[in-house]
Amino acid sequence: MRYLTAGESHGPQLTLIVEGLPSQLPLSKEKVDDQLRRRQKGYGRGRRMQIESDEAQILSGVRFGKTTGAPVALAIENKDWKKWTDIMSVYPDDEKATKRRVSRPRPGHADLNGAIKYNHRDMRDVLERSSARETAARTAAGAVGRQLLEYCGIRVAGHVVRIGSVSTRRLEGWSLEEIVERSEQSPVRCLDSDAEKKMIQHIDEAKAEGDSLGGVVEVIVENVPVGLGSHVHWDRKLDARLAQAIVSINAFKGVEIGIGFEAGERKGSQVHDPILWSEEKGYHRASNRLGGFEGGMTTGEPIVLRGVMKPIPTLYKPLQSVDIDTKEPFAASIERSDNCAVPAACVVAENVVAWEVARSLLETFPADTAEDLLQGVNRRREEARNF
Ligand code: EPS
């Protein structure tokens, strides 16, 4: 299963093609739209989100609520495009081409490197595609993958554990349902109500200073069968693929799996998860410090991973840069932007993780139909119990 996205931030639409889904999978447009709506929310978003109201149009591969096995094409309209038709025109036009030309690269963005690489003297040709607008299409892909997981009884949740210098207390014993419910009620997707208040205040303060904030999000996947991924080749390790999926989200700089970097500080006896067996549960672990992975494969314990997002580089408090025409220094120009997109990025992270786990399911249990897939997954669950 694979997908491809196309589209610019201020072009007419984002386009997504998902290929390799089994047939007969219940696929709901409303469930894709739910994820798109969740991604648009969050304290710290800018004015663009008041213009957009993202909705997916399913253009192929689904009839009467189920996949046919053909590629699924989706479109998400950019409502803002109507104001950008001249600037984003596909026809040659020397006059229009100079309007809103960008000659001043913004530090922290793809502007300068992309311009040198693709030889664009107008850096708008870079920023239109490098914009985090594209994460709407990736969220839609994940929302499709998520429905395949749901069909197999696998559930995904996410929450924010840090914004800037404010982090949550260690929270133990939350069920997945509680995490889903509580994070959904929080404007910063945070489970800890004390930290939530401080995060909101921190965002307000940063905004008043013309600054931006990053943070850390946690994603959990429950009821995963044992043995997704593989120990035999580096590029089949599912933890490694998840790390790539997370770091490929705009502005993400790192990933931790389970206790993550803390594993480097602890002794082995305080890191590895003892193996237990009981009649009721079969094999299971006494703890889940390794976040559901051993040897690049799922252990059957929940997948738990964290991703760190840097602060958005578009700053009202400008950083120094160089104009590519004059080579003169200038203070980076002020652009409309979000000042904290961590809550939105949490939804993107959930969905890219859902996609990778769904892809791995189909690699482990190749299937023409959704029923075939479910049979394969249930067979593995049974084998793991009786092993
Ligand atoms: C973004 C800048 C802002 C964000 C945008 C990502 O857009 P604009 O330049 O139109 O104000 O709102 O995010 C989205 C449009 C979105 O859907 O998340 C950027 O520079 O990456």
Short mmCIF file of C-alpha atoms and ligand atoms in Angstrom, two decimals:
data_model
loop_
_atom_site.label_atom_id
_atom_site.label_comp_id
_atom_site.label_asym_id
_atom_site.label_seq_id
_atom_site.Cartn_x
_atom_site.Cartn_y
_atom_site.Cartn_z
CA MET A 1 0.00 0.00 0.00
CA ARG A 2 1.38 3.44 -0.88
CA TYR A 3 0.25 7.00 -1.37
CA LEU A 4 1.26 10.14 -3.18
CA THR A 5 0.19 13.69 -2.45
CA ALA A 6 0.24 16.75 -4.73
CA GLY A 7 -0.76 20.34 -4.20
CA GLU A 8 0.47 23.77 -3.17
CA SER A 9 -0.57 25.69 -0.05
CA HIS A 10 -2.41 28.37 -2.08
CA GLY A 11 -3.21 26.27 -5.16
CA PRO A 12 -6.72 25.00 -5.91
CA GLN A 13 -6.55 21.77 -3.90
CA LEU A 14 -4.52 19.02 -2.30
CA THR A 15 -4.72 15.71 -4.14
CA LEU A 16 -4.09 12.29 -2.64
CA ILE A 17 -3.94 8.87 -4.29
CA VAL A 18 -3.93 5.78 -2.07
CA GLU A 19 -3.14 2.54 -3.84
CA GLY A 20 -3.12 -1.04 -2.58
CA LEU A 21 -6.13 -1.09 -0.25
CA PRO A 22 -7.97 -4.41 -0.12
CA SER A 23 -11.52 -4.49 -1.49
CA GLN A 24 -14.64 -4.62 0.72
CA LEU A 25 -13.14 -2.35 3.39
CA PRO A 26 -15.79 -0.05 4.86
CA LEU A 27 -14.44 3.44 4.07
CA SER A 28 -16.26 6.48 5.36
CA LYS A 29 -15.76 10.02 4.06
CA GLU A 30 -17.08 11.31 7.41
CA LYS A 31 -14.27 9.55 9.26
CA VAL A 32 -11.69 11.17 6.96
CA ASP A 33 -13.38 14.54 7.53
CA ASP A 34 -13.28 13.97 11.32
CA GLN A 35 -9.49 13.69 11.19
CA LEU A 36 -9.22 16.75 8.94
CA ARG A 37 -11.35 18.75 11.37
CA ARG A 38 -9.28 17.59 14.35
CA ARG A 39 -6.10 18.73 12.56
CA GLN A 40 -7.49 22.23 12.06
CA LYS A 41 -8.14 22.81 15.75
CA GLY A 42 -5.73 23.74 18.50
CA TYR A 43 -4.77 26.77 20.51
CA GLY A 44 -2.07 28.80 18.74
CA ARG A 45 -3.29 28.39 15.15
CA GLY A 46 -3.31 31.44 12.87
CA ARG A 47 -5.90 33.15 10.66
CA ARG A 48 -5.56 30.71 7.77
CA MET A 49 -7.50 28.11 9.73
CA GLN A 50 -10.46 30.49 9.90
CA ILE A 51 -10.52 30.53 6.08
CA GLU A 52 -10.27 26.77 5.53
CA SER A 53 -12.86 24.15 6.52
CA ASP A 54 -11.21 21.01 5.27
CA GLU A 55 -13.32 18.30 3.75
CA ALA A 56 -12.34 15.35 1.59
CA GLN A 57 -13.97 14.60 -1.71
CA ILE A 58 -13.62 10.91 -2.58
CA LEU A 59 -13.21 10.69 -6.34
CA SER A 60 -12.55 7.01 -6.95
CA GLY A 61 -12.12 3.54 -5.52
CA VAL A 62 -15.15 3.58 -3.19
CA ARG A 63 -18.73 2.56 -3.98
CA PHE A 64 -21.59 2.42 -1.49
CA GLY A 65 -19.26 2.84 1.46
CA LYS A 66 -16.74 0.13 0.60
CA THR A 67 -13.43 0.03 -1.28
CA THR A 68 -13.43 -1.69 -4.66
CA GLY A 69 -9.69 -2.52 -4.67
CA ALA A 70 -9.02 0.29 -7.16
CA PRO A 71 -6.89 3.35 -6.24
CA VAL A 72 -8.70 5.77 -3.93
CA ALA A 73 -8.31 9.39 -5.06
CA LEU A 74 -9.18 12.21 -2.66
CA ALA A 75 -9.24 15.98 -3.05
CA ILE A 76 -9.18 18.65 -0.34
CA GLU A 77 -10.06 22.12 -1.56
CA ASN A 78 -8.00 25.18 -0.56
CA LYS A 79 -10.64 27.86 0.01
CA ASP A 80 -7.89 30.52 0.20
CA TRP A 81 -7.00 29.79 -3.46
CA LYS A 82 -9.71 32.13 -4.73
CA LYS A 83 -7.54 35.05 -3.58
CA TRP A 84 -4.43 33.54 -5.15
CA THR A 85 -5.58 32.60 -8.68
CA ASP A 86 -3.30 35.20 -10.34
CA ILE A 87 -0.28 34.40 -8.23
CA MET A 88 -0.71 30.63 -8.58
CA SER A 89 -1.62 30.72 -12.31
CA VAL A 90 -0.42 27.75 -14.38
CA TYR A 91 -0.14 29.87 -17.58
CA PRO A 92 2.98 31.84 -18.60
CA ASP A 93 2.60 35.51 -17.60
CA ASP A 94 5.66 37.68 -16.89
CA GLU A 95 3.68 40.37 -15.10
CA LYS A 96 1.75 38.10 -12.72
CA ALA A 97 4.92 36.09 -12.08
CA THR A 98 6.54 39.05 -10.30
CA LYS A 99 3.60 39.65 -7.93
CA ARG A 100 4.26 38.30 -4.42
CA ARG A 101 7.71 37.12 -5.55
CA VAL A 102 9.75 35.95 -2.56
CA SER A 103 13.45 36.94 -2.65
CA ARG A 104 14.05 36.86 1.10
CA PRO A 105 14.54 33.37 2.54
CA ARG A 106 13.11 32.76 6.02
CA PRO A 107 15.55 31.07 8.42
CA GLY A 108 14.36 27.61 9.42
CA HIS A 109 12.20 27.12 6.31
CA ALA A 110 13.00 25.17 3.11
CA ASP A 111 13.18 28.49 1.15
CA LEU A 112 16.91 28.93 0.46
CA ASN A 113 17.99 25.31 0.08
CA GLY A 114 14.99 24.46 -2.11
CA ALA A 115 15.63 27.55 -4.26
CA ILE A 116 19.29 26.67 -4.83
CA LYS A 117 18.46 23.00 -5.50
CA TYR A 118 15.60 23.61 -7.98
CA ASN A 119 16.94 26.95 -9.31
CA HIS A 120 13.96 29.10 -8.33
CA ARG A 121 14.68 32.83 -8.21
CA ASP A 122 11.14 33.16 -6.78
CA MET A 123 11.20 31.20 -3.55
CA ARG A 124 7.39 31.02 -3.57
CA ASP A 125 7.93 27.95 -5.79
CA VAL A 126 9.54 26.29 -2.76
CA LEU A 127 7.42 27.55 0.11
CA GLU A 128 4.11 26.71 -1.54
CA ARG A 129 4.98 23.01 -1.45
CA SER A 130 7.06 22.92 1.74
CA SER A 131 4.15 24.51 3.65
CA ALA A 132 2.57 22.42 6.39
CA ARG A 133 -0.66 22.69 4.42
CA GLU A 134 0.45 19.38 2.89
CA THR A 135 -0.11 17.67 6.23
CA ALA A 136 -3.86 17.88 5.52
CA ALA A 137 -3.33 15.36 2.68
CA ARG A 138 -1.12 13.17 4.88
CA THR A 139 -3.78 13.25 7.57
CA ALA A 140 -6.35 12.10 5.01
CA ALA A 141 -4.05 9.20 4.00
CA GLY A 142 -3.68 8.27 7.66
CA ALA A 143 -7.45 8.51 8.14
CA VAL A 144 -7.81 5.86 5.42
CA GLY A 145 -5.14 3.66 7.08
CA ARG A 146 -6.87 4.21 10.41
CA GLN A 147 -10.10 2.72 9.06
CA LEU A 148 -8.20 -0.39 7.99
CA LEU A 149 -6.76 -0.63 11.53
CA GLU A 150 -10.20 -0.13 13.04
CA TYR A 151 -11.53 -2.99 10.92
CA CYS A 152 -8.87 -5.19 12.58
CA GLY A 153 -9.68 -3.90 16.08
CA ILE A 154 -6.54 -1.70 16.32
CA ARG A 155 -6.94 1.78 17.81
CA VAL A 156 -4.79 4.92 17.78
CA ALA A 157 -4.67 7.90 20.16
CA GLY A 158 -2.44 10.91 20.67
CA HIS A 159 -1.85 13.70 23.15
CA VAL A 160 0.50 16.62 23.75
CA VAL A 161 3.06 16.14 26.53
CA ARG A 162 5.07 19.35 26.15
CA ILE A 163 4.68 22.85 24.73
CA GLY A 164 7.83 24.95 25.07
CA SER A 165 9.03 24.82 28.67
CA VAL A 166 5.73 23.37 30.01
CA SER A 167 5.49 19.59 30.25
CA THR A 168 2.85 17.30 31.74
CA ARG A 169 3.18 15.30 34.95
CA ARG A 170 3.76 11.58 34.42
CA LEU A 171 0.27 10.18 33.91
CA GLU A 172 -0.29 6.52 34.68
CA GLY A 173 -3.22 4.22 34.14
CA TRP A 174 -5.18 6.09 31.47
CA SER A 175 -7.17 3.84 29.12
CA LEU A 176 -7.01 4.57 25.39
CA GLU A 177 -10.67 5.68 25.47
CA GLU A 178 -9.91 8.14 28.28
CA ILE A 179 -6.92 9.55 26.38
CA VAL A 180 -9.05 10.01 23.25
CA GLU A 181 -11.85 11.69 25.17
CA ARG A 182 -9.78 13.99 27.38
CA SER A 183 -7.32 15.11 24.66
CA GLU A 184 -10.27 15.95 22.41
CA GLN A 185 -11.70 18.33 25.04
CA SER A 186 -8.41 20.13 25.56
CA PRO A 187 -7.53 23.13 23.32
CA VAL A 188 -3.89 21.98 23.47
CA ARG A 189 -4.69 18.21 23.41
CA CYS A 190 -3.21 17.80 26.88
CA LEU A 191 -4.47 15.30 29.48
CA ASP A 192 -3.10 17.21 32.49
CA SER A 193 -5.38 20.18 33.27
CA ASP A 194 -2.73 22.06 35.28
CA ALA A 195 -0.21 21.79 32.44
CA GLU A 196 -2.95 22.71 29.97
CA LYS A 197 -3.51 26.10 31.63
CA LYS A 198 0.22 26.80 31.72
CA MET A 199 0.62 25.77 28.07
CA ILE A 200 -2.11 28.21 26.99
CA GLN A 201 -0.48 30.98 28.98
CA HIS A 202 2.92 30.11 27.52
CA ILE A 203 1.51 30.30 23.97
CA ASP A 204 -0.06 33.71 24.73
CA GLU A 205 3.20 35.03 26.15
CA ALA A 206 5.24 33.78 23.20
CA LYS A 207 2.73 35.34 20.79
CA ALA A 208 2.91 38.69 22.59
CA GLU A 209 6.70 38.57 22.20
CA GLY A 210 6.40 37.77 18.48
CA ASP A 211 7.81 34.32 19.09
CA SER A 212 6.73 30.72 18.39
CA LEU A 213 6.74 27.46 20.37
CA GLY A 214 7.38 23.79 19.65
CA GLY A 215 6.67 20.77 21.78
CA VAL A 216 6.38 17.01 22.13
CA VAL A 217 3.48 14.72 21.19
CA GLU A 218 2.84 11.10 22.17
CA VAL A 219 1.08 8.52 19.98
CA ILE A 220 -0.24 5.18 21.24
CA VAL A 221 -1.48 2.23 19.16
CA GLU A 222 -3.35 -0.55 20.93
CA ASN A 223 -4.25 -4.16 20.13
CA VAL A 224 -1.47 -4.58 17.56
CA PRO A 225 -0.70 -8.22 16.67
CA VAL A 226 2.75 -9.63 17.50
CA GLY A 227 5.34 -9.57 14.72
CA LEU A 228 4.57 -6.54 12.53
CA GLY A 229 7.87 -5.38 11.05
CA SER A 230 10.86 -7.72 10.93
CA HIS A 231 14.30 -8.27 12.45
CA VAL A 232 15.78 -9.59 9.19
CA HIS A 233 16.42 -6.36 7.24
CA TRP A 234 16.95 -2.76 8.34
CA ASP A 235 14.26 -1.39 6.05
CA ARG A 236 11.57 -3.78 7.33
CA LYS A 237 11.91 -2.73 10.97
CA LEU A 238 8.60 -1.08 11.83
CA ASP A 239 10.02 1.11 14.62
CA ALA A 240 12.48 2.54 12.09
CA ARG A 241 9.71 3.20 9.58
CA LEU A 242 7.65 4.94 12.23
CA ALA A 243 10.64 7.10 13.09
CA GLN A 244 10.93 8.13 9.45
CA ALA A 245 7.20 8.82 9.22
CA ILE A 246 7.32 11.10 12.27
CA VAL A 247 10.49 13.00 11.32
CA SER A 248 9.05 13.55 7.82
CA ILE A 249 6.23 15.68 9.31
CA ASN A 250 7.06 19.36 8.81
CA ALA A 251 9.14 20.75 11.70
CA PHE A 252 9.63 17.39 13.50
CA LYS A 253 13.20 16.84 14.64
CA GLY A 254 13.25 13.59 16.59
CA VAL A 255 11.50 10.46 17.86
CA GLU A 256 11.58 8.45 21.05
CA ILE A 257 10.17 4.93 21.30
CA GLY A 258 8.95 3.86 24.75
CA ILE A 259 11.23 5.44 27.35
CA GLY A 260 13.37 6.62 24.42
CA PHE A 261 16.56 8.53 25.26
CA GLU A 262 16.15 7.69 28.94
CA ALA A 263 17.20 4.12 27.99
CA GLY A 264 20.71 5.49 27.59
CA GLU A 265 20.79 6.57 31.25
CA ARG A 266 19.33 3.45 32.89
CA LYS A 267 20.80 0.02 33.59
CA GLY A 268 19.59 -2.87 31.43
CA SER A 269 17.49 -4.33 34.22
CA GLN A 270 15.58 -1.04 34.33
CA VAL A 271 14.99 -0.92 30.57
CA HIS A 272 13.94 -4.35 29.28
CA ASP A 273 10.45 -5.68 29.85
CA PRO A 274 10.20 -9.05 31.64
CA ILE A 275 8.21 -11.69 29.72
CA LEU A 276 5.22 -13.27 31.49
CA TRP A 277 2.65 -15.89 30.53
CA SER A 278 -0.83 -16.49 31.88
CA GLU A 279 -3.81 -18.59 30.78
CA GLU A 280 -5.87 -15.45 30.35
CA LYS A 281 -3.42 -13.21 28.46
CA GLY A 282 -0.90 -15.63 26.94
CA TYR A 283 2.56 -13.99 26.56
CA HIS A 284 2.73 -10.44 27.83
CA ARG A 285 5.20 -8.06 29.43
CA ALA A 286 5.49 -6.90 33.02
CA SER A 287 6.17 -3.35 31.73
CA ASN A 288 6.25 -1.58 28.36
CA ARG A 289 9.40 0.51 28.59
CA LEU A 290 10.41 -0.46 25.06
CA GLY A 291 7.18 1.01 23.68
CA GLY A 292 5.88 -2.17 22.03
CA PHE A 293 9.01 -3.02 20.01
CA GLU A 294 11.80 -5.58 20.19
CA GLY A 295 14.02 -6.37 17.21
CA GLY A 296 12.10 -4.01 14.92
CA MET A 297 8.92 -6.05 15.53
CA THR A 298 5.80 -5.42 17.56
CA THR A 299 5.60 -7.32 20.85
CA GLY A 300 1.81 -7.07 21.13
CA GLU A 301 2.10 -4.43 23.87
CA PRO A 302 0.86 -0.95 22.89
CA ILE A 303 3.11 0.99 20.52
CA VAL A 304 4.14 4.17 22.36
CA LEU A 305 6.22 6.83 20.66
CA ARG A 306 6.95 10.52 21.00
CA GLY A 307 7.89 13.10 18.42
CA VAL A 308 9.46 16.51 19.00
CA MET A 309 8.42 19.50 16.91
CA LYS A 310 10.62 22.59 16.65
CA PRO A 311 8.98 26.01 17.00
CA ILE A 312 7.46 27.27 13.75
CA PRO A 313 10.16 29.28 11.98
CA THR A 314 7.86 32.07 10.75
CA LEU A 315 8.50 34.66 13.46
CA TYR A 316 6.96 38.06 14.07
CA LYS A 317 10.21 38.69 15.92
CA PRO A 318 12.45 38.61 12.87
CA LEU A 319 15.76 36.75 12.53
CA GLN A 320 18.51 37.92 10.24
CA SER A 321 18.66 36.70 6.65
CA VAL A 322 20.02 37.78 3.23
CA ASP A 323 18.09 39.03 0.18
CA ILE A 324 19.02 36.82 -2.82
CA ASP A 325 18.84 39.79 -5.26
CA THR A 326 20.90 42.39 -3.39
CA LYS A 327 22.82 40.03 -1.05
CA GLU A 328 22.08 42.67 1.59
CA PRO A 329 21.16 41.60 5.11
CA PHE A 330 17.60 42.18 6.29
CA ALA A 331 15.41 41.12 9.19
CA ALA A 332 13.12 38.30 7.90
CA SER A 333 9.76 39.63 6.77
CA ILE A 334 6.58 39.15 8.76
CA GLU A 335 4.25 36.51 7.33
CA ARG A 336 0.86 35.29 8.46
CA SER A 337 1.42 32.10 10.46
CA ASP A 338 0.46 29.93 13.40
CA ASN A 339 2.48 30.63 16.55
CA CYS A 340 2.10 27.10 17.95
CA ALA A 341 0.93 24.16 15.83
CA VAL A 342 1.82 21.36 18.26
CA PRO A 343 -1.82 20.31 18.97
CA ALA A 344 -2.50 20.10 15.22
CA ALA A 345 0.79 18.27 14.64
CA CYS A 346 -0.30 15.72 17.25
CA VAL A 347 -3.22 14.78 14.98
CA VAL A 348 -0.87 14.56 11.99
CA ALA A 349 1.47 12.32 14.02
CA GLU A 350 -1.39 9.99 14.99
CA ASN A 351 -2.39 9.67 11.38
CA VAL A 352 1.06 9.09 9.88
CA VAL A 353 1.59 6.39 12.52
CA ALA A 354 -1.80 4.84 11.65
CA TRP A 355 -0.74 4.78 8.00
CA GLU A 356 2.59 3.01 8.68
CA VAL A 357 0.99 0.39 10.94
CA ALA A 358 -1.74 -0.23 8.33
CA ARG A 359 0.89 -0.57 5.60
CA SER A 360 2.81 -3.02 7.73
CA LEU A 361 -0.36 -5.07 8.37
CA LEU A 362 -0.87 -5.50 4.64
CA GLU A 363 2.77 -6.50 4.14
CA THR A 364 2.53 -9.10 6.90
CA PHE A 365 -0.89 -10.42 5.84
CA PRO A 366 -1.21 -9.77 2.09
CA ALA A 367 -4.90 -9.58 1.26
CA ASP A 368 -7.17 -8.97 -1.73
CA THR A 369 -10.17 -8.39 0.50
CA ALA A 370 -10.60 -6.86 3.95
CA GLU A 371 -12.02 -10.20 5.20
CA ASP A 372 -8.79 -11.97 4.12
CA LEU A 373 -6.79 -9.42 6.07
CA LEU A 374 -8.85 -9.82 9.22
CA GLN A 375 -8.56 -13.61 9.00
CA GLY A 376 -4.76 -13.29 8.74
CA VAL A 377 -4.60 -10.93 11.73
CA ASN A 378 -6.86 -13.16 13.84
CA ARG A 379 -4.86 -16.23 12.89
CA ARG A 380 -1.68 -14.51 14.12
CA ARG A 381 -3.41 -13.53 17.36
CA GLU A 382 -4.41 -17.17 17.85
CA GLU A 383 -0.90 -18.46 16.99
CA ALA A 384 0.67 -16.04 19.47
CA ARG A 385 -1.71 -17.26 22.21
CA ASN A 386 -1.00 -20.92 21.54
CA PHE A 387 2.74 -20.63 20.92
C1 EPS B 1 2.08 27.55 6.95
C2 EPS B 1 1.63 28.86 7.07
C3 EPS B 1 0.19 29.17 7.32
C4 EPS B 1 -0.45 27.98 8.01
C5 EPS B 1 -0.25 26.78 7.11
C6 EPS B 1 1.21 26.39 7.13
O1 EPS B 1 -0.52 29.33 6.10
P1 EPS B 1 -0.64 30.74 5.33
O2 EPS B 1 0.75 31.01 4.80
O3 EPS B 1 -1.65 30.55 4.25
O4 EPS B 1 -1.08 31.71 6.38
O5 EPS B 1 -1.79 28.22 8.32
O6 EPS B 1 -0.99 25.69 7.54
C7 EPS B 1 -2.08 25.33 6.80
C8 EPS B 1 -2.56 26.01 5.80
C9 EPS B 1 -2.68 24.09 7.27
O7 EPS B 1 -3.69 23.65 6.68
O8 EPS B 1 -2.16 23.53 8.25
C10 EPS B 1 3.48 27.27 6.60
O9 EPS B 1 4.23 28.20 6.29
O10 EPS B 1 3.90 26.10 6.63
#
